Amino acid sequence: MPQSQWTPRKRSWRHRLTDLSIKIGEAVTRRVRFFGDLTFFAASTVFWLFARRPSKGTLVPIFYNVGVLSLPVVILTGMFVGMVLAVQSFPQFKLVGLESRIGGAINLSLVKELGPVLAATMLAGRVGSSIAAELGTMRVTEQIDALTSMGPNPIHYLVVPRFLACLILIPGLTIMADAMGVFGGAFLSIDVLGVDWGYYWDYSRRMVGPFEIFAGMFKSIFFGGAIAMISCHQGFHCEAGAEGVGKAATHSFVISFVMILILDLVLGIFLDRFQTAFFGGPTGGMLG
Amino acid sequence: MTESKDKVTWEGQVYSDAEGQRRVLRRRRPLLETEHLYVEFDGREVLRDINLPIRRGETVAIIGESGCGKTVLLKTLIGLNKPTYGNIWLDGVDLTSMSSRQLSEARTRFGFVFQQAALFDSMTIWENVAFPIVQNRPKTRKDEINETVHRLLLEVGLTQDVEQRYPAELSGGMRKRVGFARALAINPELMLYDEPTTGLDPIMSDVINEMIINARDQHKVTGVIVTHDMKSAKKVADRIVMLYPLRRLGEDEPQVLFDGPPDEIDDTDDKRVWQFINGYAGERLMEMTKN
């Protein structure tokens, strides 16, 4: 049998360039639409937050889930991060003969940066994914439609309590992560690595002032709000089926984590400028 | 009805002119009506020029093959989907121009029975049935709610044993009946049923049909039922409306192929209606597998 002489024509570079521009255009449109939708969703949540107070019966179980049930994982993470920081930084400090100052470095990193970021990451993993999966399942099984058909606004009934829980409870969880990190770092540095107790706490006190603690808390509020918004939004816009719910949970964590890092950078720069403008620079200047 | 210069008599009662006319007009006006309704999703047209009056007290069955937009129409009627164009009149008020708060209020006049019941997983059966009452009439006393929940569950053939159980612990038929009880909880004027007999055995399907008839006769509710089940449609409906998928229609063809009483649908000349009610595949498989 004679072989066909026909061979597919190679696409010209113009065609390939057009395809590429279309793909880029579509991706950009998708992102813009996502952020527009998320902004509208957040605006509706803020509107309903002030329009009508959620009932106690709705708030209590969600607060319990977000706050109380997140405590063990936050405590564990905080404590281990404190200990790991001590283990990793001690040899470096010892090398330059500054091991007595290790307390300041550990506690400043914890209170200003690692405590809030890790507590938020834990919240995004434990609570954010669970919110996205729960609301996603409700969307897929028409429970959100059922709720809407009975009168209540789904944003008011489902999103506002979760948003409030994340916003209000994350500073508490951050304090817990900080405290356990400080405890873990101190235990390992003083009791295991043999750093002098007095120097450890003296340098900690000099490095970590009220503004550093406030900065951590301040950032955590934004992290909590972002996690709640992103997770609820992902759940509400979940695609059909088990795969859709899985995707919503995964996307909720990934987007929340990226948002935590972006917010951390932006708020970090803002808080440093603020501290320099109103308090004459970071507390590190007190070291002398 | 008799009308004199300044008095109107309606069902044995005499009304002053203005009041009487208002009542008469209200009676004549459909409870719910769609006017030139178009719905699109991502540029894909699902419903085209639907004009559907639903009169007080009647039960309308919407039939049609999968993907023809039946459920979309049902959800659009209650404002769960936004129409691209057109109006939905509820008792003379346009639902499409309402604010979300007004729409929430209007929705309390509807009851919706979902295909898979859509009960709240995290709530017990008692909490599920009580939910619409708690949300819409927050001042109702607990014992009154309790009494209503018992009565409604009994009406759908469920005893008090199920009240403290969760939806996951019930069979599909039981869940559907709980969904039915929940939809009736705030005495709706209009019940919307999304494929109420799908996935049920023939006996349970008939139980659901009887419940729909009871809701119409005892609770005096108007009903719109989306179904594939011709037996069920003929049993419960006063009127059948058949929709056809737009992808199989030409530009100018109407989407509503039939709108009339159940006993007339068998005499229709339209081959497509005949094919659907007799469940005849014909050339469909070849058409579907082409390309």
XYZ file of C-alpha atoms in Angstrom:
579
model
C 0.000 0.000 0.000
C 1.497 3.368 -0.977
C 2.320 5.602 1.931
C 0.537 8.897 2.182
C 2.599 11.824 0.969
C 0.792 14.167 3.344
C 2.735 15.528 6.282
C 1.429 18.114 8.724
C 2.659 21.602 7.903
C 4.994 23.045 10.445
C 3.399 25.965 12.234
C 5.080 29.229 11.486
C 6.659 31.296 14.261
C 3.849 33.841 13.782
C 1.206 31.235 14.612
C 3.157 30.043 17.619
C 3.607 33.595 18.816
C -0.135 34.229 18.428
C -0.947 31.050 20.407
C 1.458 32.109 23.128
C -0.060 35.601 23.360
C -3.553 34.094 23.567
C -2.457 31.768 26.370
C -0.796 34.610 28.270
C -3.876 36.792 27.747
C -6.155 34.055 29.055
C -3.960 33.467 32.103
C -3.875 37.200 32.898
C -7.656 37.491 32.446
C -8.165 34.514 34.784
C -5.973 36.110 37.480
C -7.648 39.512 37.130
C -11.073 37.871 37.314
C -9.992 35.890 40.391
C -8.760 38.990 42.235
C -11.836 40.977 41.206
C -14.100 38.217 42.422
C -12.143 37.859 45.668
C -12.362 41.622 46.265
C -16.124 41.587 45.698
C -16.434 38.583 48.020
C -14.407 40.367 50.721
C -16.503 43.529 50.309
C -19.733 41.513 50.731
C -18.290 39.894 53.856
C -17.412 43.277 55.356
C -20.905 44.554 54.485
C -22.623 41.605 56.195
C -20.223 41.847 59.140
C -21.733 45.223 60.003
C -25.228 44.686 58.590
C -26.310 41.976 61.010
C -24.646 40.323 64.010
C -24.139 36.548 63.639
C -25.912 34.436 66.249
C -24.083 32.933 69.221
C -25.124 29.453 68.151
C -23.308 29.885 64.841
C -20.206 31.537 66.292
C -19.365 29.246 69.241
C -18.685 25.980 67.336
C -16.602 27.818 64.722
C -14.595 29.698 67.363
C -14.012 26.408 69.176
C -12.817 24.738 65.981
C -10.536 27.596 64.931
C -9.198 28.530 68.371
C -9.241 25.626 70.802
C -8.606 22.813 68.329
C -5.713 24.696 66.706
C -3.891 25.153 70.020
C -2.025 21.797 70.158
C -0.536 22.139 66.674
C 0.427 25.790 67.264
C 2.016 24.978 70.640
C 4.001 22.115 69.160
C 5.169 24.136 66.157
C 6.156 27.149 68.277
C 8.135 25.077 70.743
C 10.053 23.138 68.103
C 10.839 26.262 66.079
C 12.312 27.879 69.212
C 14.453 24.823 69.878
C 15.562 24.467 66.233
C 16.542 28.151 66.143
C 18.685 27.631 69.240
C 20.368 24.531 67.794
C 21.055 26.172 64.410
C 22.281 29.556 65.603
C 24.309 28.544 68.648
C 27.409 27.288 66.703
C 27.465 30.479 64.582
C 27.237 32.739 67.623
C 29.850 30.688 69.446
C 32.220 30.998 66.499
C 32.298 34.785 66.899
C 32.180 34.617 70.684
C 28.676 36.066 70.995
C 26.773 33.042 72.348
C 25.608 35.064 75.327
C 23.519 37.173 72.903
C 21.711 34.221 71.348
C 18.559 34.865 73.398
C 18.009 38.227 71.715
C 18.342 36.760 68.221
C 16.064 33.789 68.908
C 13.324 35.767 70.619
C 13.376 38.664 68.153
C 13.044 36.244 65.199
C 10.262 34.424 66.976
C 8.162 37.346 68.134
C 8.505 39.522 65.056
C 8.635 36.988 62.261
C 8.485 33.257 62.832
C 5.732 33.168 65.467
C 3.141 35.060 63.398
C 4.119 33.433 60.094
C 4.182 29.899 61.461
C 0.954 30.309 63.439
C -0.674 31.649 60.264
C 0.755 28.799 58.190
C -0.588 26.277 60.669
C -3.967 28.025 60.601
C -3.959 28.004 56.781
C -3.160 24.279 56.782
C -5.466 23.144 59.558
C -8.339 25.606 59.467
C -8.147 27.144 55.964
C -8.135 23.818 54.116
C -10.905 22.500 56.323
C -13.039 25.612 55.670
C -12.486 25.286 51.904
C -13.323 21.567 51.966
C -16.393 22.054 54.174
C -17.839 24.918 52.133
C -16.821 23.173 48.912
C -18.751 20.062 49.935
C -21.706 22.262 50.838
C -21.528 23.877 47.398
C -21.242 20.542 45.558
C -24.106 18.927 47.504
C -26.321 22.026 46.994
C -26.375 22.811 50.728
C -25.396 26.427 50.003
C -28.278 26.654 47.508
C -30.592 25.123 50.101
C -29.460 27.674 52.671
C -29.995 30.542 50.225
C -33.423 29.230 49.217
C -34.541 29.348 52.863
C -33.782 33.033 53.258
C -30.423 33.446 55.048
C -27.628 35.101 53.122
C -24.842 32.487 52.728
C -22.084 35.096 53.179
C -23.649 36.243 56.444
C -24.355 32.738 57.702
C -21.240 30.870 56.543
C -18.444 33.354 55.837
C -18.820 36.071 58.479
C -18.447 33.702 61.507
C -15.377 32.038 59.976
C -13.871 35.403 59.085
C -14.448 36.697 62.629
C -12.988 33.540 64.164
C -9.795 33.757 62.118
C -9.466 37.502 62.627
C -10.026 37.491 66.389
C -8.337 34.245 67.378
C -5.136 34.370 65.350
C -3.463 36.977 67.597
C -4.101 34.643 70.537
C -2.670 31.703 68.656
C 0.336 33.821 67.675
C 0.967 34.750 71.329
C 0.818 31.059 72.169
C 3.267 30.179 69.362
C 5.603 33.000 70.501
C 5.456 31.949 74.140
C 6.146 28.294 73.375
C 8.956 29.270 70.985
C 10.538 31.474 73.662
C 10.193 28.649 76.160
C 11.648 26.038 73.770
C 14.561 28.291 72.741
C 15.375 29.171 76.357
C 15.177 25.554 77.501
C 17.584 24.346 74.828
C 19.982 27.315 75.051
C 20.214 27.461 78.831
C 19.676 23.876 79.989
C 21.251 21.970 77.095
C 23.740 24.311 75.416
C 24.819 26.013 78.625
C 24.211 29.680 77.792
C 24.219 31.908 80.870
C 20.689 32.437 82.176
C 21.187 36.129 83.026
C 22.753 37.115 79.703
C 20.132 35.118 77.785
C 17.194 36.996 79.254
C 18.980 40.344 79.446
C 19.708 40.395 75.703
C 16.197 39.088 74.991
C 14.732 41.987 76.967
C 16.939 44.492 75.122
C 16.060 43.145 71.661
C 12.374 42.483 72.099
C 10.367 45.518 73.106
C 6.605 46.146 73.134
C 6.719 47.365 69.524
C 8.180 44.033 68.322
C 5.389 42.151 70.095
C 2.805 44.559 68.654
C 4.289 44.176 65.154
C 3.841 40.391 65.316
C 0.240 40.687 66.541
C -0.565 43.366 63.952
C 0.676 41.213 61.092
C -1.197 38.174 62.387
C -4.563 39.968 62.116
C -3.977 40.508 58.394
C -2.859 36.895 57.982
C -6.019 35.645 59.698
C -8.280 37.813 57.546
C -6.537 36.703 54.353
C -6.734 33.007 55.277
C -10.468 33.226 56.036
C -11.265 35.159 52.865
C -9.247 32.921 50.548
C -10.494 29.667 52.083
C -14.155 30.707 52.063
C -13.840 32.032 48.514
C -12.266 28.777 47.323
C -15.023 26.770 49.031
C -17.780 28.923 47.541
C -16.347 28.590 44.036
C -15.557 24.910 44.278
C -15.827 22.852 41.091
C -18.092 19.810 40.976
C -17.157 16.440 42.438
C -14.665 15.068 44.921
C -11.786 16.341 42.780
C -13.209 19.866 42.928
C -13.356 19.762 46.720
C -9.775 18.446 46.889
C -8.603 21.205 44.555
C -10.393 23.864 46.608
C -8.647 22.672 49.795
C -5.215 22.565 48.133
C -5.620 25.931 46.377
C -6.836 27.492 49.597
C -3.607 26.498 51.393
C -1.278 27.427 48.521
C -2.875 30.831 47.863
C -3.113 31.585 51.604
C 0.552 30.726 52.100
C 1.669 32.916 49.196
C -0.539 35.708 50.522
C 0.967 35.316 54.021
C 4.472 35.743 52.564
C 3.462 38.779 50.479
C 1.679 40.410 53.414
C 4.622 39.628 55.685
C 6.997 41.461 53.360
C 4.717 44.453 52.762
C 3.733 44.829 56.423
C 7.351 44.232 57.510
C 8.546 47.172 55.384
C 5.652 49.340 56.578
C 6.234 48.547 60.264
C 9.987 49.167 60.019
C 9.356 52.586 58.435
C 6.746 53.322 61.077
C 9.112 52.340 63.891
C 11.919 54.443 62.433
C 9.622 57.431 61.990
C 7.975 57.351 65.422
C 10.358 55.429 67.715
C 13.756 56.286 66.224
C 14.602 52.890 64.741
C 14.451 49.224 65.718
C 14.987 48.096 69.307
C 18.299 46.563 68.181
C 19.761 50.053 68.677
C 19.480 49.476 72.421
C 22.107 46.757 72.318
C 25.044 49.062 72.774
C -68.043 37.005 40.204
C -70.575 39.788 39.807
C -69.647 43.439 39.461
C -71.978 46.370 40.131
C -71.112 50.062 39.911
C -69.503 50.352 43.349
C -69.450 46.785 44.679
C -67.764 43.568 43.637
C -68.953 40.129 44.789
C -66.340 37.397 44.779
C -67.043 33.865 46.063
C -70.086 35.029 48.007
C -68.307 37.980 49.636
C -69.010 41.581 48.786
C -66.108 43.980 48.548
C -65.912 47.702 48.082
C -64.968 48.565 44.515
C -61.259 49.184 44.937
C -60.596 46.320 47.313
C -62.695 43.934 45.254
C -60.934 44.818 42.060
C -57.596 44.373 43.750
C -58.581 40.904 44.938
C -60.021 39.922 41.606
C -56.911 41.094 39.795
C -54.752 39.252 42.302
C -56.718 36.072 41.693
C -56.411 36.429 37.936
C -52.687 37.205 38.019
C -50.345 34.162 38.046
C -48.511 33.639 41.328
C -45.228 33.368 39.451
C -44.521 34.258 35.859
C -41.446 34.340 33.694
C -41.359 36.854 30.874
C -38.893 36.516 27.996
C -36.441 34.747 30.289
C -32.940 34.112 28.948
C -30.142 32.443 30.922
C -26.536 32.079 29.803
C -23.492 30.559 31.504
C -20.063 31.633 30.221
C -21.610 32.722 26.945
C -23.482 29.423 26.510
C -27.233 29.899 26.195
C -29.230 27.500 28.398
C -32.700 29.046 28.416
C -34.200 31.087 25.610
C -37.318 33.200 25.737
C -39.193 31.261 28.404
C -42.663 32.667 29.104
C -44.189 30.541 31.808
C -47.132 31.578 33.958
C -47.717 29.513 37.105
C -51.191 30.059 38.434
C -52.219 29.869 42.072
C -53.008 26.357 43.250
C -51.836 24.521 40.140
C -48.997 22.012 39.905
C -46.808 22.342 36.843
C -44.402 19.602 35.787
C -41.406 20.652 33.709
C -40.076 17.731 31.714
C -37.310 17.351 29.188
C -34.136 15.439 28.558
C -30.940 15.937 30.560
C -29.192 19.230 29.880
C -32.260 21.054 28.567
C -32.155 23.571 31.447
C -34.954 22.322 33.732
C -32.998 22.664 36.967
C -31.500 25.952 35.759
C -35.044 27.251 35.237
C -36.117 26.090 38.701
C -33.110 27.728 40.361
C -33.624 30.898 38.337
C -37.221 31.101 39.562
C -35.997 31.369 43.157
C -33.105 33.701 42.330
C -30.272 31.197 42.737
C -29.234 31.931 39.139
C -29.371 35.383 37.633
C -31.166 35.611 34.282
C -29.252 37.231 31.442
C -32.427 38.926 30.271
C -36.094 38.915 31.182
C -38.275 39.195 34.243
C -39.670 36.905 36.896
C -42.854 38.221 38.456
C -43.811 36.962 41.895
C -47.299 38.189 42.651
C -46.738 41.171 40.371
C -43.321 42.100 41.807
C -40.208 41.624 39.701
C -37.739 39.286 41.444
C -34.914 40.241 39.085
C -34.854 43.852 40.243
C -34.929 43.093 43.985
C -32.054 43.814 46.368
C -30.497 40.778 48.051
C -32.364 41.576 51.267
C -35.730 41.801 49.469
C -34.929 38.612 47.610
C -34.147 36.822 50.903
C -37.544 37.910 52.181
C -39.307 36.825 48.980
C -37.659 33.424 49.195
C -39.513 32.703 52.422
C -42.622 32.297 50.236
C -40.938 29.374 48.452
C -40.094 25.849 49.533
C -37.408 23.994 47.595
C -36.987 20.215 47.573
C -33.534 19.413 46.210
C -32.645 16.411 44.103
C -30.288 14.950 46.727
C -32.241 16.531 49.627
C -29.315 18.908 50.428
C -29.722 18.451 54.187
C -27.100 20.129 56.367
C -24.615 17.385 57.320
C -23.561 19.005 60.567
C -27.117 19.293 61.901
C -29.486 16.673 63.259
C -32.767 15.967 61.474
C -34.608 18.061 64.085
C -32.249 20.991 63.501
C -32.597 20.627 59.730
C -36.398 20.795 59.798
C -36.407 23.556 62.412
C -33.802 25.605 60.508
C -36.157 27.665 58.285
C -38.366 28.474 61.273
C -35.425 29.511 63.475
C -33.980 31.660 60.696
C -37.149 33.327 59.467
C -39.235 33.486 62.632
C -36.655 33.845 65.375
C -39.270 34.699 68.019
C -41.047 31.350 67.683
C -41.131 29.476 71.012
C -39.090 26.266 71.284
C -42.136 24.120 72.102
C -43.943 25.526 69.082
C -40.972 24.665 66.840
C -40.861 21.221 68.438
C -44.515 20.655 67.702
C -44.134 21.789 64.066
C -41.109 19.540 63.535
C -42.969 16.504 65.007
C -46.024 17.225 62.854
C -44.060 17.703 59.633
C -41.959 14.597 60.157
C -45.107 12.626 60.863
C -46.683 14.014 57.686
C -43.804 12.628 55.650
C -44.006 9.297 57.460
C -41.065 9.653 59.840
C -41.248 9.059 63.572
C -39.557 10.936 66.407
C -36.758 8.318 66.477
C -35.024 10.004 63.551
C -35.026 13.493 65.067
C -31.667 13.205 66.790
C -30.000 11.324 63.962
C -27.760 12.938 61.330
C -28.542 12.932 57.579
C -25.687 10.505 56.868
C -27.455 7.904 59.044
C -30.618 7.913 56.893
C -31.472 6.217 53.585
C -31.907 8.250 50.375
C -35.713 8.051 50.566
C -35.752 9.154 54.208
C -33.423 12.054 53.452
C -35.704 13.159 50.630
C -38.710 13.060 52.947
C -36.839 15.119 55.547
C -36.012 17.600 52.767
C -39.711 17.701 51.981
C -40.612 18.355 55.626
C -37.987 21.116 55.818
C -39.361 22.797 52.687
C -42.858 22.818 54.226
C -41.674 24.191 57.575
C -42.572 27.831 56.960
C -45.824 27.169 55.083
C -44.620 28.220 51.615
C -47.047 29.372 48.966
C -45.004 27.813 46.198
C -43.041 24.563 46.288
C -40.266 23.860 43.805
C -39.287 20.204 43.435
C -36.074 19.262 41.660
C -36.426 15.678 40.419
C -38.144 14.493 43.599
C -38.461 10.840 42.545
C -35.037 10.341 40.924
C -33.049 7.516 42.475
C -35.953 6.103 44.462
C -37.666 2.740 44.133
C -41.150 2.736 42.509
C -42.979 2.543 45.839
C -40.983 5.351 47.429
C -41.452 7.378 44.217
C -45.182 7.015 44.607
C -44.958 7.974 48.276
C -43.261 11.212 47.179
C -45.950 11.741 44.516
C -48.650 11.365 47.167
C -46.837 13.898 49.341
C -46.776 16.395 46.471
C -50.519 15.903 45.975
C -51.091 16.279 49.739
C -49.051 19.465 49.793
C -51.273 20.858 47.050
C -54.569 19.686 48.562
C -53.909 20.140 52.285
C -51.395 22.993 52.426
C -52.850 24.696 49.312
C -49.417 25.191 47.802
C -48.698 25.845 44.168
C -46.046 23.494 42.794
C -43.402 23.375 40.089
C -41.826 19.962 39.570
C -38.815 19.236 37.438
C -38.799 15.577 36.513
C -37.826 12.924 33.975
C -40.419 10.593 35.356
C -43.451 10.721 33.043
C -45.534 8.529 35.344
C -44.945 10.934 38.186
C -45.567 13.998 36.004
C -48.903 12.632 34.780
C -49.970 11.718 38.301
C -49.216 14.965 40.110
C -49.352 17.707 37.485
C -52.250 19.838 36.311
C -50.093 21.034 33.466
C -46.969 19.722 31.738
C -44.336 21.914 30.122
C -41.679 20.300 27.969
C -38.332 21.996 27.370
C -35.888 20.985 24.663
C -32.084 21.433 24.732
C -31.032 24.541 22.811
C -28.055 22.767 21.244
C -30.522 20.634 19.289
C -32.739 23.537 18.227
C -32.466 26.014 15.379
C -32.119 29.769 15.902
C -35.833 30.572 15.709
C -37.360 27.459 17.186
C -39.085 27.830 20.561
C -37.548 25.991 23.515
C -40.937 25.045 24.984
C -42.218 22.164 22.881
C -45.390 21.475 24.824
C -47.449 23.353 27.401
C -50.790 21.813 28.298
C -52.724 19.341 30.407
C -51.211 15.864 30.974
C -53.927 14.046 29.031
C -53.098 16.016 25.871
C -49.395 15.226 25.781
C -49.950 11.722 24.361
C -51.851 13.184 21.393
C -49.122 15.620 20.387
C -47.878 15.587 16.801
C -44.378 16.718 17.717
C -42.035 13.790 17.159
C -39.598 15.081 19.770
C -42.275 15.111 22.485
C -43.464 11.673 21.462
C -39.875 10.381 21.529
C -39.336 11.700 25.065
C -42.571 10.471 26.625
C -42.123 7.024 25.103
C -38.427 6.848 25.981
C -37.373 6.055 22.414
C -33.693 6.576 21.571
C -34.067 6.413 17.779
C -31.033 7.846 16.013
C -29.803 9.534 19.184
C -26.875 7.199 19.919
C -25.533 7.596 16.381
C -25.884 11.382 16.614
C -24.114 11.424 19.970
C -21.190 9.261 18.886
C -20.740 11.096 15.575
C -17.461 13.092 15.494
